[in-house]
Amino acid sequence: MTTDSTLAIDGPRFWSTVMRSGQIGPGKAGGLRRLALTDADKEMRDLFITWCTETGCTVTVDRVGNIFARRPGSDEHLPPVLIGSHLDTQVAGGKYDGIVGVLAGLEVLRTLDDRRVRTKRPLELVCWTNEEGARFTPPMVASGTFAGVFDPDWVLRLRDDDGKVFGDELKRIGYDGKAAVGGRPIDAYFELHIEQGPILDRETVPVGIVTGGYAVRGMHVDVHGETAHAGPTPMDRRRNALVGASMLAVAVNEIGWTYHATEGKATVARLVAWPNKAGILSEYAQLTCDVRHAEREVAERMWAEVKAAMADCARRASVEMSVAGEWQFGSERFDPGCVRLVREAAKSLGVRHRDILSQAGHDAYYISRIAPTAMIFTPCRDGISHNEAEHAELDETVPGVNVLLHAALARANR
Ligand SMILES: [Zn+2]
């Protein structure tokens, strides 16, 4: 690959878009609370489309609200190279997770415009809807739909915790697009994302070349017990769903500790109970848990232990437990050709880099099922993420964006 190392992004211009985004949907502690399909999400989407339109891109929105800004290539018959990530955040999220990736893509387009670079293949900048899954589960639902994993009509019927429907909310903010979801050829997909872990920050390496992800297995567990009076009901007659779910929560956490030495993780992130009132035992609870490990076989072993713990906790709490939904992702390996382009871009730009595995889920996982895909990680302070204290520095992020620029350019012109 021949790289014109004078072709570089405008760092301050890029960062000004990140800072502007950081004002939309403020959280309580300096971060963001910009849940999918809320008014704040609409405000950010509108601004994003304004920026894309200013570069001369044609913007389309598909039926699940994914936004595509297309920059024509010299051969419009060739499938496009996609660059993107997400603009929604967690309930208490940072200003960088996902956002840096989308706005890095915007900066790539602006840089190519500045230099009047025409690529052979079209470039498309994409913002995927509801990546976080913080409002509508599952996460990465719209990129998954684009990849054919989920049915669009099923997605449009999803409900949030308040019973609001995905399709209604999409319409309310004006992003119920007309374009079909996916089903068209994609040449390649590149996603830049903050690492959300401590490795790059600790080693002061600005670029992580993501070769793949941790294997993840997760599920919702329904727990059924029986309501009863908290006072007179003897201990041996109780079927408290909340207690069964709590036992499982602790057991899952213990499994995480068992695999701590090899960086295994086990998480219970959500627990709801009904009626969840003082003085009465719960007849229903639901918890959401997952396990993660770099090696698929180990993740499978952890998962088997979670399933065994489920049976054990159900027996000890005299409740019934059943799987209400199960998923797995992350054992995908990214495309060797695209990963090589990222590595070559880093080398020829003289950017320090290392290979890394992703421990979080990303839209790139689903897209890797339908198109050659690569990811670039940039550092975030202390690896803090999904927290309003999430922080990234311009100087540590710019090298990754330049690598993105040159890798995408090489792919689009090959
Ligand atoms: Zn993200």
mmCIF file of C-alpha atoms and ligand atoms in Angstrom:
data_model
loop_
_atom_site.group_PDB
_atom_site.id
_atom_site.type_symbol
_atom_site.label_atom_id
_atom_site.label_comp_id
_atom_site.label_asym_id
_atom_site.label_seq_id
_atom_site.Cartn_x
_atom_site.Cartn_y
_atom_site.Cartn_z
ATOM 1 C CA MET A 1 0.000 0.000 0.000
ATOM 2 C CA THR A 2 1.360 3.390 -0.896
ATOM 3 C CA THR A 3 0.326 5.999 1.610
ATOM 4 C CA ASP A 4 0.370 9.726 1.074
ATOM 5 C CA SER A 5 1.331 10.619 4.633
ATOM 6 C CA THR A 6 0.543 14.284 3.973
ATOM 7 C CA LEU A 7 -3.115 13.271 3.780
ATOM 8 C CA ALA A 8 -4.232 13.771 7.367
ATOM 9 C CA ILE A 9 -7.394 14.735 9.185
ATOM 10 C CA ASP A 10 -8.030 18.128 10.776
ATOM 11 C CA GLY A 11 -7.841 17.212 14.468
ATOM 12 C CA PRO A 12 -9.393 20.359 15.955
ATOM 13 C CA ARG A 13 -12.244 20.274 13.430
ATOM 14 C CA PHE A 14 -12.910 16.616 14.253
ATOM 15 C CA TRP A 15 -12.826 17.310 17.999
ATOM 16 C CA SER A 16 -15.187 20.267 17.685
ATOM 17 C CA THR A 17 -17.858 17.861 16.372
ATOM 18 C CA VAL A 18 -17.241 15.488 19.304
ATOM 19 C CA MET A 19 -17.548 18.384 21.764
ATOM 20 C CA ARG A 20 -20.719 19.649 20.050
ATOM 21 C CA SER A 21 -22.231 16.165 20.312
ATOM 22 C CA GLY A 22 -21.233 16.203 23.986
ATOM 23 C CA GLN A 23 -23.754 18.999 24.600
ATOM 24 C CA ILE A 24 -26.740 17.046 23.318
ATOM 25 C CA GLY A 25 -28.526 14.940 25.941
ATOM 26 C CA PRO A 26 -26.407 15.832 28.973
ATOM 27 C CA GLY A 27 -26.238 13.378 31.874
ATOM 28 C CA LYS A 28 -26.022 14.237 35.567
ATOM 29 C CA ALA A 29 -22.257 14.040 35.934
ATOM 30 C CA GLY A 30 -20.696 15.528 32.824
ATOM 31 C CA GLY A 31 -21.441 12.644 30.465
ATOM 32 C CA LEU A 32 -24.403 11.861 28.252
ATOM 33 C CA ARG A 33 -27.820 10.288 28.605
ATOM 34 C CA ARG A 34 -28.851 10.039 24.972
ATOM 35 C CA LEU A 35 -31.037 6.976 24.743
ATOM 36 C CA ALA A 36 -32.134 5.707 21.348
ATOM 37 C CA LEU A 37 -35.194 7.361 19.773
ATOM 38 C CA THR A 38 -35.528 10.059 22.446
ATOM 39 C CA ASP A 39 -35.697 13.798 21.722
ATOM 40 C CA ALA A 40 -31.954 14.056 22.381
ATOM 41 C CA ASP A 41 -31.273 11.273 19.878
ATOM 42 C CA LYS A 42 -33.383 13.151 17.320
ATOM 43 C CA GLU A 43 -31.466 16.388 17.958
ATOM 44 C CA MET A 44 -28.142 14.594 17.447
ATOM 45 C CA ARG A 45 -29.377 12.789 14.336
ATOM 46 C CA ASP A 46 -30.622 16.075 12.841
ATOM 47 C CA LEU A 47 -27.254 17.726 13.439
ATOM 48 C CA PHE A 48 -25.403 14.717 12.044
ATOM 49 C CA ILE A 49 -27.506 14.838 8.858
ATOM 50 C CA THR A 50 -26.858 18.584 8.540
ATOM 51 C CA TRP A 51 -23.114 17.930 8.731
ATOM 52 C CA CYS A 52 -23.337 15.090 6.205
ATOM 53 C CA THR A 53 -25.452 17.122 3.788
ATOM 54 C CA GLU A 54 -22.952 19.978 3.986
ATOM 55 C CA THR A 55 -20.272 17.616 2.661
ATOM 56 C CA GLY A 56 -22.501 16.938 -0.354
ATOM 57 C CA CYS A 57 -23.490 13.428 0.727
ATOM 58 C CA THR A 58 -26.864 11.929 -0.109
ATOM 59 C CA VAL A 59 -28.600 10.824 3.080
ATOM 60 C CA THR A 60 -31.006 7.902 3.330
ATOM 61 C CA VAL A 61 -32.705 6.356 6.351
ATOM 62 C CA ASP A 62 -33.849 2.745 6.459
ATOM 63 C CA ARG A 63 -36.924 1.239 8.125
ATOM 64 C CA VAL A 64 -35.191 0.744 11.489
ATOM 65 C CA GLY A 65 -33.722 4.254 11.470
ATOM 66 C CA ASN A 66 -30.158 3.514 10.375
ATOM 67 C CA ILE A 67 -28.738 6.638 8.655
ATOM 68 C CA PHE A 68 -26.481 6.352 5.591
ATOM 69 C CA ALA A 69 -24.598 9.320 4.108
ATOM 70 C CA ARG A 70 -23.242 8.374 0.707
ATOM 71 C CA ARG A 71 -20.246 9.975 -1.015
ATOM 72 C CA PRO A 72 -20.211 8.869 -4.652
ATOM 73 C CA GLY A 73 -17.331 6.916 -6.134
ATOM 74 C CA SER A 74 -15.975 7.177 -9.658
ATOM 75 C CA ASP A 75 -17.617 3.801 -10.345
ATOM 76 C CA GLU A 76 -21.098 3.909 -8.868
ATOM 77 C CA HIS A 77 -21.753 0.314 -9.908
ATOM 78 C CA LEU A 78 -19.344 -0.958 -7.257
ATOM 79 C CA PRO A 79 -20.613 -1.705 -3.733
ATOM 80 C CA PRO A 80 -19.723 0.945 -1.139
ATOM 81 C CA VAL A 81 -17.145 0.882 1.639
ATOM 82 C CA LEU A 82 -18.969 1.612 4.916
ATOM 83 C CA ILE A 83 -17.565 3.515 7.886
ATOM 84 C CA GLY A 84 -19.627 3.959 11.030
ATOM 85 C CA SER A 85 -20.683 3.317 14.598
ATOM 86 C CA HIS A 86 -23.495 4.687 16.812
ATOM 87 C CA LEU A 87 -24.626 8.004 18.327
ATOM 88 C CA ASP A 88 -26.910 6.657 21.095
ATOM 89 C CA THR A 89 -25.542 6.256 24.620
ATOM 90 C CA GLN A 90 -26.111 4.330 27.820
ATOM 91 C CA VAL A 91 -28.361 5.705 30.597
ATOM 92 C CA ALA A 92 -25.236 7.092 32.250
ATOM 93 C CA GLY A 93 -22.859 7.094 29.326
ATOM 94 C CA GLY A 94 -19.847 8.971 28.062
ATOM 95 C CA LYS A 95 -19.285 11.428 25.241
ATOM 96 C CA TYR A 96 -17.068 9.085 23.234
ATOM 97 C CA ASP A 97 -18.500 5.553 23.088
ATOM 98 C CA GLY A 98 -19.710 5.105 19.502
ATOM 99 C CA ILE A 99 -19.769 8.831 18.876
ATOM 100 C CA VAL A 100 -16.047 9.088 18.171
ATOM 101 C CA GLY A 101 -16.420 6.403 15.507
ATOM 102 C CA VAL A 102 -19.273 8.104 13.633
ATOM 103 C CA LEU A 103 -17.646 11.529 13.779
ATOM 104 C CA ALA A 104 -14.265 10.068 12.768
ATOM 105 C CA GLY A 105 -16.052 8.851 9.649
ATOM 106 C CA LEU A 106 -17.451 12.334 9.065
ATOM 107 C CA GLU A 107 -13.951 13.785 9.433
ATOM 108 C CA VAL A 108 -12.639 11.240 6.912
ATOM 109 C CA LEU A 109 -15.230 12.454 4.368
ATOM 110 C CA ARG A 110 -14.453 16.108 5.094
ATOM 111 C CA THR A 111 -10.715 15.456 4.668
ATOM 112 C CA LEU A 112 -11.250 13.758 1.313
ATOM 113 C CA ASP A 113 -13.381 16.741 0.235
ATOM 114 C CA ASP A 114 -10.648 19.194 1.290
ATOM 115 C CA ARG A 115 -8.145 17.388 -0.896
ATOM 116 C CA ARG A 116 -10.641 16.716 -3.680
ATOM 117 C CA VAL A 117 -9.950 13.008 -3.477
ATOM 118 C CA ARG A 118 -12.317 10.891 -5.543
ATOM 119 C CA THR A 119 -12.462 7.239 -4.531
ATOM 120 C CA LYS A 120 -13.178 4.429 -6.966
ATOM 121 C CA ARG A 121 -15.875 2.888 -4.775
ATOM 122 C CA PRO A 122 -18.528 4.977 -3.033
ATOM 123 C CA LEU A 123 -18.059 5.641 0.686
ATOM 124 C CA GLU A 124 -21.000 5.480 3.072
ATOM 125 C CA LEU A 125 -20.964 6.838 6.593
ATOM 126 C CA VAL A 126 -23.472 5.013 8.784
ATOM 127 C CA CYS A 127 -25.064 5.681 12.156
ATOM 128 C CA TRP A 128 -26.640 2.476 13.504
ATOM 129 C CA THR A 129 -29.802 2.786 15.639
ATOM 130 C CA ASN A 130 -29.964 1.643 19.293
ATOM 131 C CA GLU A 131 -26.521 0.042 19.487
ATOM 132 C CA GLU A 132 -26.442 0.172 23.261
ATOM 133 C CA GLY A 133 -29.636 -1.735 23.883
ATOM 134 C CA ALA A 134 -30.063 0.574 26.865
ATOM 135 C CA ARG A 135 -33.619 1.427 25.882
ATOM 136 C CA PHE A 136 -34.675 -1.440 23.603
ATOM 137 C CA THR A 137 -33.029 -4.834 24.015
ATOM 138 C CA PRO A 138 -31.198 -6.540 22.428
ATOM 139 C CA PRO A 139 -28.181 -4.308 21.734
ATOM 140 C CA MET A 140 -26.815 -3.814 18.191
ATOM 141 C CA VAL A 141 -30.332 -4.561 17.026
ATOM 142 C CA ALA A 142 -30.338 -2.344 13.926
ATOM 143 C CA SER A 143 -26.944 -3.421 12.579
ATOM 144 C CA GLY A 144 -28.087 -6.972 13.289
ATOM 145 C CA THR A 145 -31.192 -6.338 11.201
ATOM 146 C CA PHE A 146 -29.042 -4.918 8.398
ATOM 147 C CA ALA A 147 -27.042 -8.150 8.558
ATOM 148 C CA GLY A 148 -30.213 -10.255 8.341
ATOM 149 C CA VAL A 149 -30.039 -11.543 11.926
ATOM 150 C CA PHE A 150 -33.302 -9.892 13.062
ATOM 151 C CA ASP A 151 -36.561 -9.314 11.226
ATOM 152 C CA PRO A 152 -37.354 -5.577 10.743
ATOM 153 C CA ASP A 153 -41.018 -6.041 11.719
ATOM 154 C CA TRP A 154 -39.980 -7.769 14.947
ATOM 155 C CA VAL A 155 -37.648 -4.864 15.740
ATOM 156 C CA LEU A 156 -40.391 -2.294 15.097
ATOM 157 C CA ARG A 157 -42.548 -4.072 17.708
ATOM 158 C CA LEU A 158 -39.918 -4.045 20.506
ATOM 159 C CA ARG A 159 -40.978 -2.228 23.693
ATOM 160 C CA ASP A 160 -38.949 -0.277 26.235
ATOM 161 C CA ASP A 161 -39.460 -0.575 30.010
ATOM 162 C CA ASP A 162 -42.323 1.952 29.839
ATOM 163 C CA GLY A 163 -44.126 0.017 27.121
ATOM 164 C CA LYS A 164 -43.242 2.486 24.351
ATOM 165 C CA VAL A 165 -42.935 0.790 20.978
ATOM 166 C CA PHE A 166 -39.757 1.044 18.853
ATOM 167 C CA GLY A 167 -41.672 1.738 15.623
ATOM 168 C CA ASP A 168 -43.862 4.425 17.251
ATOM 169 C CA GLU A 169 -40.863 6.167 18.770
ATOM 170 C CA LEU A 170 -38.990 6.011 15.479
ATOM 171 C CA LYS A 171 -41.947 7.667 13.777
ATOM 172 C CA ARG A 172 -42.310 10.238 16.571
ATOM 173 C CA ILE A 173 -38.762 11.518 15.994
ATOM 174 C CA GLY A 174 -39.169 11.374 12.207
ATOM 175 C CA TYR A 175 -36.702 8.576 11.505
ATOM 176 C CA ASP A 176 -39.074 5.891 10.196
ATOM 177 C CA GLY A 177 -37.190 5.728 6.915
ATOM 178 C CA LYS A 178 -38.376 4.114 3.739
ATOM 179 C CA ALA A 179 -35.239 2.284 2.621
ATOM 180 C CA ALA A 180 -35.121 -1.500 2.970
ATOM 181 C CA VAL A 181 -32.881 -2.707 5.792
ATOM 182 C CA GLY A 182 -29.768 -4.296 4.292
ATOM 183 C CA GLY A 183 -30.072 -6.798 1.491
ATOM 184 C CA ARG A 184 -27.556 -4.986 -0.670
ATOM 185 C CA PRO A 185 -23.887 -5.675 -1.359
ATOM 186 C CA ILE A 186 -21.310 -3.991 0.885
ATOM 187 C CA ASP A 187 -17.647 -3.967 -0.127
ATOM 188 C CA ALA A 188 -16.277 -3.596 3.420
ATOM 189 C CA TYR A 189 -17.007 -2.085 6.835
ATOM 190 C CA PHE A 190 -14.604 -0.154 9.086
ATOM 191 C CA GLU A 191 -15.487 0.906 12.636
ATOM 192 C CA LEU A 192 -13.361 3.009 14.959
ATOM 193 C CA HIS A 193 -14.309 2.823 18.646
ATOM 194 C CA ILE A 194 -12.813 3.689 22.004
ATOM 195 C CA GLU A 195 -11.351 0.548 23.559
ATOM 196 C CA GLN A 196 -13.594 0.627 26.674
ATOM 197 C CA GLY A 197 -10.823 -1.277 28.434
ATOM 198 C CA PRO A 198 -7.517 -0.242 30.001
ATOM 199 C CA ILE A 199 -4.919 -1.843 27.710
ATOM 200 C CA LEU A 200 -4.106 0.951 25.218
ATOM 201 C CA ASP A 201 -4.193 3.630 27.921
ATOM 202 C CA ARG A 202 -1.908 1.615 30.213
ATOM 203 C CA GLU A 203 0.580 0.868 27.428
ATOM 204 C CA THR A 204 0.254 4.372 25.883
ATOM 205 C CA VAL A 205 -0.350 2.816 22.465
ATOM 206 C CA PRO A 206 -2.734 4.976 20.388
ATOM 207 C CA VAL A 207 -4.076 2.313 18.017
ATOM 208 C CA GLY A 208 -5.477 -1.120 18.692
ATOM 209 C CA ILE A 209 -5.958 -3.347 15.669
ATOM 210 C CA VAL A 210 -8.959 -5.449 16.579
ATOM 211 C CA THR A 211 -8.538 -8.976 15.302
ATOM 212 C CA GLY A 212 -11.801 -10.257 16.778
ATOM 213 C CA GLY A 213 -13.899 -10.361 19.892
ATOM 214 C CA TYR A 214 -14.359 -12.204 23.129
ATOM 215 C CA ALA A 215 -16.913 -14.982 22.880
ATOM 216 C CA VAL A 216 -20.090 -13.820 24.617
ATOM 217 C CA ARG A 217 -23.069 -15.921 25.762
ATOM 218 C CA GLY A 218 -26.003 -14.276 27.454
ATOM 219 C CA MET A 219 -29.644 -14.781 28.425
ATOM 220 C CA HIS A 220 -32.715 -13.440 30.151
ATOM 221 C CA VAL A 221 -33.909 -15.788 32.900
ATOM 222 C CA ASP A 222 -37.554 -15.842 33.987
ATOM 223 C CA VAL A 223 -38.040 -16.786 37.640
ATOM 224 C CA HIS A 224 -41.493 -17.863 38.821
ATOM 225 C CA GLY A 225 -42.407 -18.156 42.489
ATOM 226 C CA GLU A 226 -45.495 -17.303 44.493
ATOM 227 C CA THR A 227 -46.679 -14.254 46.414
ATOM 228 C CA ALA A 228 -47.091 -14.745 50.150
ATOM 229 C CA HIS A 229 -47.165 -12.700 53.345
ATOM 230 C CA ALA A 230 -43.685 -11.700 54.543
ATOM 231 C CA GLY A 231 -44.689 -12.282 58.166
ATOM 232 C CA PRO A 232 -46.382 -15.599 58.892
ATOM 233 C CA THR A 233 -45.190 -17.619 55.860
ATOM 234 C CA PRO A 234 -42.741 -20.244 57.233
ATOM 235 C CA MET A 235 -39.316 -20.291 55.613
ATOM 236 C CA ASP A 236 -39.867 -23.778 54.215
ATOM 237 C CA ARG A 237 -43.063 -22.695 52.436
ATOM 238 C CA ARG A 238 -41.558 -19.718 50.632
ATOM 239 C CA ARG A 239 -41.168 -19.524 46.866
ATOM 240 C CA ASN A 240 -39.697 -16.045 46.599
ATOM 241 C CA ALA A 241 -38.728 -15.301 42.982
ATOM 242 C CA LEU A 242 -36.596 -12.363 44.079
ATOM 243 C CA VAL A 243 -34.514 -14.637 46.300
ATOM 244 C CA GLY A 244 -34.007 -17.227 43.555
ATOM 245 C CA ALA A 245 -32.930 -14.531 41.099
ATOM 246 C CA SER A 246 -30.590 -13.023 43.683
ATOM 247 C CA MET A 247 -28.976 -16.404 44.390
ATOM 248 C CA LEU A 248 -28.344 -16.769 40.666
ATOM 249 C CA ALA A 249 -26.931 -13.243 40.474
ATOM 250 C CA VAL A 250 -24.363 -14.083 43.148
ATOM 251 C CA ALA A 251 -23.581 -17.466 41.573
ATOM 252 C CA VAL A 252 -22.932 -15.878 38.158
ATOM 253 C CA ASN A 253 -20.635 -13.322 39.766
ATOM 254 C CA GLU A 254 -18.699 -16.122 41.511
ATOM 255 C CA ILE A 255 -18.227 -17.847 38.146
ATOM 256 C CA GLY A 256 -16.663 -14.615 36.874
ATOM 257 C CA TRP A 257 -14.195 -14.681 39.755
ATOM 258 C CA THR A 258 -13.313 -18.312 39.004
ATOM 259 C CA TYR A 259 -12.087 -17.236 35.559
ATOM 260 C CA HIS A 260 -10.652 -13.886 36.612
ATOM 261 C CA ALA A 261 -7.037 -15.034 36.163
ATOM 262 C CA THR A 262 -7.590 -15.587 32.429
ATOM 263 C CA GLU A 263 -9.620 -12.355 32.005
ATOM 264 C CA GLY A 264 -12.980 -14.155 31.994
ATOM 265 C CA LYS A 265 -16.003 -12.054 32.952
ATOM 266 C CA ALA A 266 -19.487 -12.964 34.184
ATOM 267 C CA THR A 267 -22.126 -10.288 34.677
ATOM 268 C CA VAL A 268 -25.634 -9.828 35.976
ATOM 269 C CA ALA A 269 -26.626 -6.388 34.685
ATOM 270 C CA ARG A 270 -30.367 -6.301 35.223
ATOM 271 C CA LEU A 271 -32.802 -7.676 37.783
ATOM 272 C CA VAL A 272 -36.502 -6.842 38.003
ATOM 273 C CA ALA A 273 -39.012 -8.311 40.429
ATOM 274 C CA TRP A 274 -42.786 -8.239 40.795
ATOM 275 C CA PRO A 275 -44.630 -7.000 42.784
ATOM 276 C CA ASN A 276 -41.409 -5.660 44.372
ATOM 277 C CA LYS A 277 -43.225 -4.288 47.410
ATOM 278 C CA ALA A 278 -42.520 -4.409 51.141
ATOM 279 C CA GLY A 279 -44.422 -7.120 53.012
ATOM 280 C CA ILE A 280 -44.951 -9.539 50.120
ATOM 281 C CA LEU A 281 -42.809 -12.218 48.491
ATOM 282 C CA SER A 282 -42.206 -11.854 44.742
ATOM 283 C CA GLU A 283 -43.990 -14.169 42.356
ATOM 284 C CA TYR A 284 -41.883 -13.135 39.366
ATOM 285 C CA ALA A 285 -38.377 -11.922 38.642
ATOM 286 C CA GLN A 286 -36.236 -11.624 35.564
ATOM 287 C CA LEU A 287 -32.489 -11.233 35.370
ATOM 288 C CA THR A 288 -30.134 -10.697 32.469
ATOM 289 C CA CYS A 289 -26.673 -12.230 32.573
ATOM 290 C CA ASP A 290 -23.735 -12.989 30.328
ATOM 291 C CA VAL A 291 -20.268 -14.536 30.304
ATOM 292 C CA ARG A 292 -17.267 -13.505 28.210
ATOM 293 C CA HIS A 293 -13.917 -15.090 27.453
ATOM 294 C CA ALA A 294 -11.258 -14.778 24.765
ATOM 295 C CA GLU A 295 -11.445 -18.532 24.120
ATOM 296 C CA ARG A 296 -14.740 -19.906 22.920
ATOM 297 C CA GLU A 297 -14.255 -23.279 24.661
ATOM 298 C CA VAL A 298 -13.721 -21.535 27.996
ATOM 299 C CA ALA A 299 -16.770 -19.322 27.444
ATOM 300 C CA GLU A 300 -18.774 -22.497 26.777
ATOM 301 C CA ARG A 301 -17.491 -24.030 30.030
ATOM 302 C CA MET A 302 -18.461 -20.872 31.943
ATOM 303 C CA TRP A 303 -21.874 -20.992 30.302
ATOM 304 C CA ALA A 304 -22.385 -24.605 31.347
ATOM 305 C CA GLU A 305 -21.564 -23.560 34.914
ATOM 306 C CA VAL A 306 -24.145 -20.750 34.738
ATOM 307 C CA LYS A 307 -26.782 -23.218 33.538
ATOM 308 C CA ALA A 308 -25.891 -25.611 36.375
ATOM 309 C CA ALA A 309 -26.106 -22.745 38.879
ATOM 310 C CA MET A 310 -29.539 -21.882 37.477
ATOM 311 C CA ALA A 311 -30.848 -25.367 38.277
ATOM 312 C CA ASP A 312 -29.222 -25.321 41.702
ATOM 313 C CA CYS A 313 -30.575 -21.867 42.659
ATOM 314 C CA ALA A 314 -34.066 -22.782 41.451
ATOM 315 C CA ARG A 315 -34.027 -25.887 43.651
ATOM 316 C CA ARG A 316 -32.714 -24.082 46.736
ATOM 317 C CA ALA A 317 -35.228 -21.211 46.402
ATOM 318 C CA SER A 318 -38.135 -23.520 45.444
ATOM 319 C CA VAL A 319 -38.835 -21.506 42.306
ATOM 320 C CA GLU A 320 -38.954 -22.287 38.586
ATOM 321 C CA MET A 321 -36.377 -20.789 36.281
ATOM 322 C CA SER A 322 -36.495 -20.786 32.495
ATOM 323 C CA VAL A 323 -34.547 -19.138 29.692
ATOM 324 C CA ALA A 324 -36.598 -16.267 28.229
ATOM 325 C CA GLY A 325 -34.152 -15.418 25.467
ATOM 326 C CA GLU A 326 -30.569 -16.399 24.739
ATOM 327 C CA TRP A 327 -27.841 -14.922 22.517
ATOM 328 C CA GLN A 328 -24.221 -15.301 21.573
ATOM 329 C CA PHE A 329 -21.787 -13.204 19.595
ATOM 330 C CA GLY A 330 -18.207 -12.111 19.489
ATOM 331 C CA SER A 331 -16.319 -15.170 18.351
ATOM 332 C CA GLU A 332 -16.199 -13.697 14.847
ATOM 333 C CA ARG A 333 -12.729 -13.081 13.516
ATOM 334 C CA PHE A 334 -12.424 -9.956 11.420
ATOM 335 C CA ASP A 335 -11.438 -10.085 7.766
ATOM 336 C CA PRO A 336 -7.682 -10.685 7.298
ATOM 337 C CA GLY A 337 -7.573 -8.412 4.231
ATOM 338 C CA CYS A 338 -9.229 -5.455 6.005
ATOM 339 C CA VAL A 339 -7.192 -6.024 9.173
ATOM 340 C CA ARG A 340 -4.045 -6.007 7.025
ATOM 341 C CA LEU A 341 -5.052 -2.656 5.483
ATOM 342 C CA VAL A 342 -5.441 -1.199 8.981
ATOM 343 C CA ARG A 343 -2.061 -2.576 10.063
ATOM 344 C CA GLU A 344 -0.324 -1.319 6.914
ATOM 345 C CA ALA A 345 -1.881 2.135 7.357
ATOM 346 C CA ALA A 346 -0.591 2.264 10.955
ATOM 347 C CA LYS A 347 2.878 1.129 9.852
ATOM 348 C CA SER A 348 3.225 3.539 6.953
ATOM 349 C CA LEU A 349 1.997 6.448 9.103
ATOM 350 C CA GLY A 350 4.484 5.489 11.817
ATOM 351 C CA VAL A 351 1.704 5.050 14.383
ATOM 352 C CA ARG A 352 2.425 2.720 17.309
ATOM 353 C CA HIS A 353 -0.119 -0.085 17.403
ATOM 354 C CA ARG A 354 -0.870 -3.508 18.824
ATOM 355 C CA ASP A 355 -3.318 -6.306 18.110
ATOM 356 C CA ILE A 356 -6.210 -6.481 20.538
ATOM 357 C CA LEU A 357 -9.451 -8.419 21.102
ATOM 358 C CA SER A 358 -12.696 -6.588 21.775
ATOM 359 C CA GLN A 359 -14.410 -7.473 25.043
ATOM 360 C CA ALA A 360 -17.537 -5.414 24.302
ATOM 361 C CA GLY A 361 -20.168 -5.993 21.645
ATOM 362 C CA HIS A 362 -20.082 -3.772 18.547
ATOM 363 C CA ASP A 363 -22.133 -3.252 15.397
ATOM 364 C CA ALA A 364 -19.059 -4.508 13.532
ATOM 365 C CA TYR A 365 -19.720 -8.023 14.855
ATOM 366 C CA TYR A 366 -22.983 -8.333 12.949
ATOM 367 C CA ILE A 367 -21.695 -6.557 9.851
ATOM 368 C CA SER A 368 -18.716 -8.934 9.752
ATOM 369 C CA ARG A 369 -21.235 -11.679 8.913
ATOM 370 C CA ILE A 370 -22.132 -10.023 5.598
ATOM 371 C CA ALA A 371 -19.052 -8.000 4.613
ATOM 372 C CA PRO A 372 -15.295 -7.952 5.177
ATOM 373 C CA THR A 373 -14.884 -5.961 8.397
ATOM 374 C CA ALA A 374 -12.164 -4.440 10.580
ATOM 375 C CA MET A 375 -12.156 -2.347 13.755
ATOM 376 C CA ILE A 376 -9.727 0.205 15.141
ATOM 377 C CA PHE A 377 -9.572 0.916 18.886
ATOM 378 C CA THR A 378 -8.414 4.204 20.388
ATOM 379 C CA PRO A 379 -7.526 4.761 24.068
ATOM 380 C CA CYS A 380 -9.896 5.912 26.798
ATOM 381 C CA ARG A 381 -8.652 6.987 30.209
ATOM 382 C CA ASP A 382 -8.276 4.095 32.682
ATOM 383 C CA GLY A 383 -10.536 2.036 30.433
ATOM 384 C CA ILE A 384 -13.587 3.693 32.010
ATOM 385 C CA SER A 385 -16.702 3.405 29.841
ATOM 386 C CA HIS A 386 -20.484 3.146 30.277
ATOM 387 C CA ASN A 387 -19.850 5.796 32.917
ATOM 388 C CA GLU A 388 -20.196 9.546 32.643
ATOM 389 C CA ALA A 389 -16.518 9.888 33.577
ATOM 390 C CA GLU A 390 -15.523 8.256 30.271
ATOM 391 C CA HIS A 391 -12.725 10.357 28.771
ATOM 392 C CA ALA A 392 -10.626 10.440 25.605
ATOM 393 C CA GLU A 393 -7.952 12.886 24.446
ATOM 394 C CA LEU A 394 -7.756 14.407 20.989
ATOM 395 C CA ASP A 395 -4.017 13.719 20.639
ATOM 396 C CA GLU A 396 -4.508 10.044 21.485
ATOM 397 C CA THR A 397 -7.477 9.690 19.130
ATOM 398 C CA VAL A 398 -6.173 11.445 15.994
ATOM 399 C CA PRO A 399 -3.679 8.674 15.052
ATOM 400 C CA GLY A 400 -6.518 6.150 14.945
ATOM 401 C CA VAL A 401 -8.662 8.402 12.760
ATOM 402 C CA ASN A 402 -5.777 8.831 10.310
ATOM 403 C CA VAL A 403 -5.357 5.052 10.220
ATOM 404 C CA LEU A 404 -9.090 4.768 9.515
ATOM 405 C CA LEU A 405 -8.765 7.334 6.716
ATOM 406 C CA HIS A 406 -5.930 5.517 4.980
ATOM 407 C CA ALA A 407 -7.318 2.005 5.453
ATOM 408 C CA ALA A 408 -10.754 2.975 4.077
ATOM 409 C CA LEU A 409 -9.158 4.882 1.210
ATOM 410 C CA ALA A 410 -6.991 1.918 0.249
ATOM 411 C CA ARG A 411 -9.977 -0.395 0.318
ATOM 412 C CA ALA A 412 -12.175 1.982 -1.684
ATOM 413 C CA ASN A 413 -9.501 2.462 -4.370
ATOM 414 C CA ARG A 414 -8.270 -1.094 -4.753
HETATM 415 ZN ZN ZN B 1 -20.246 1.637 21.569
#
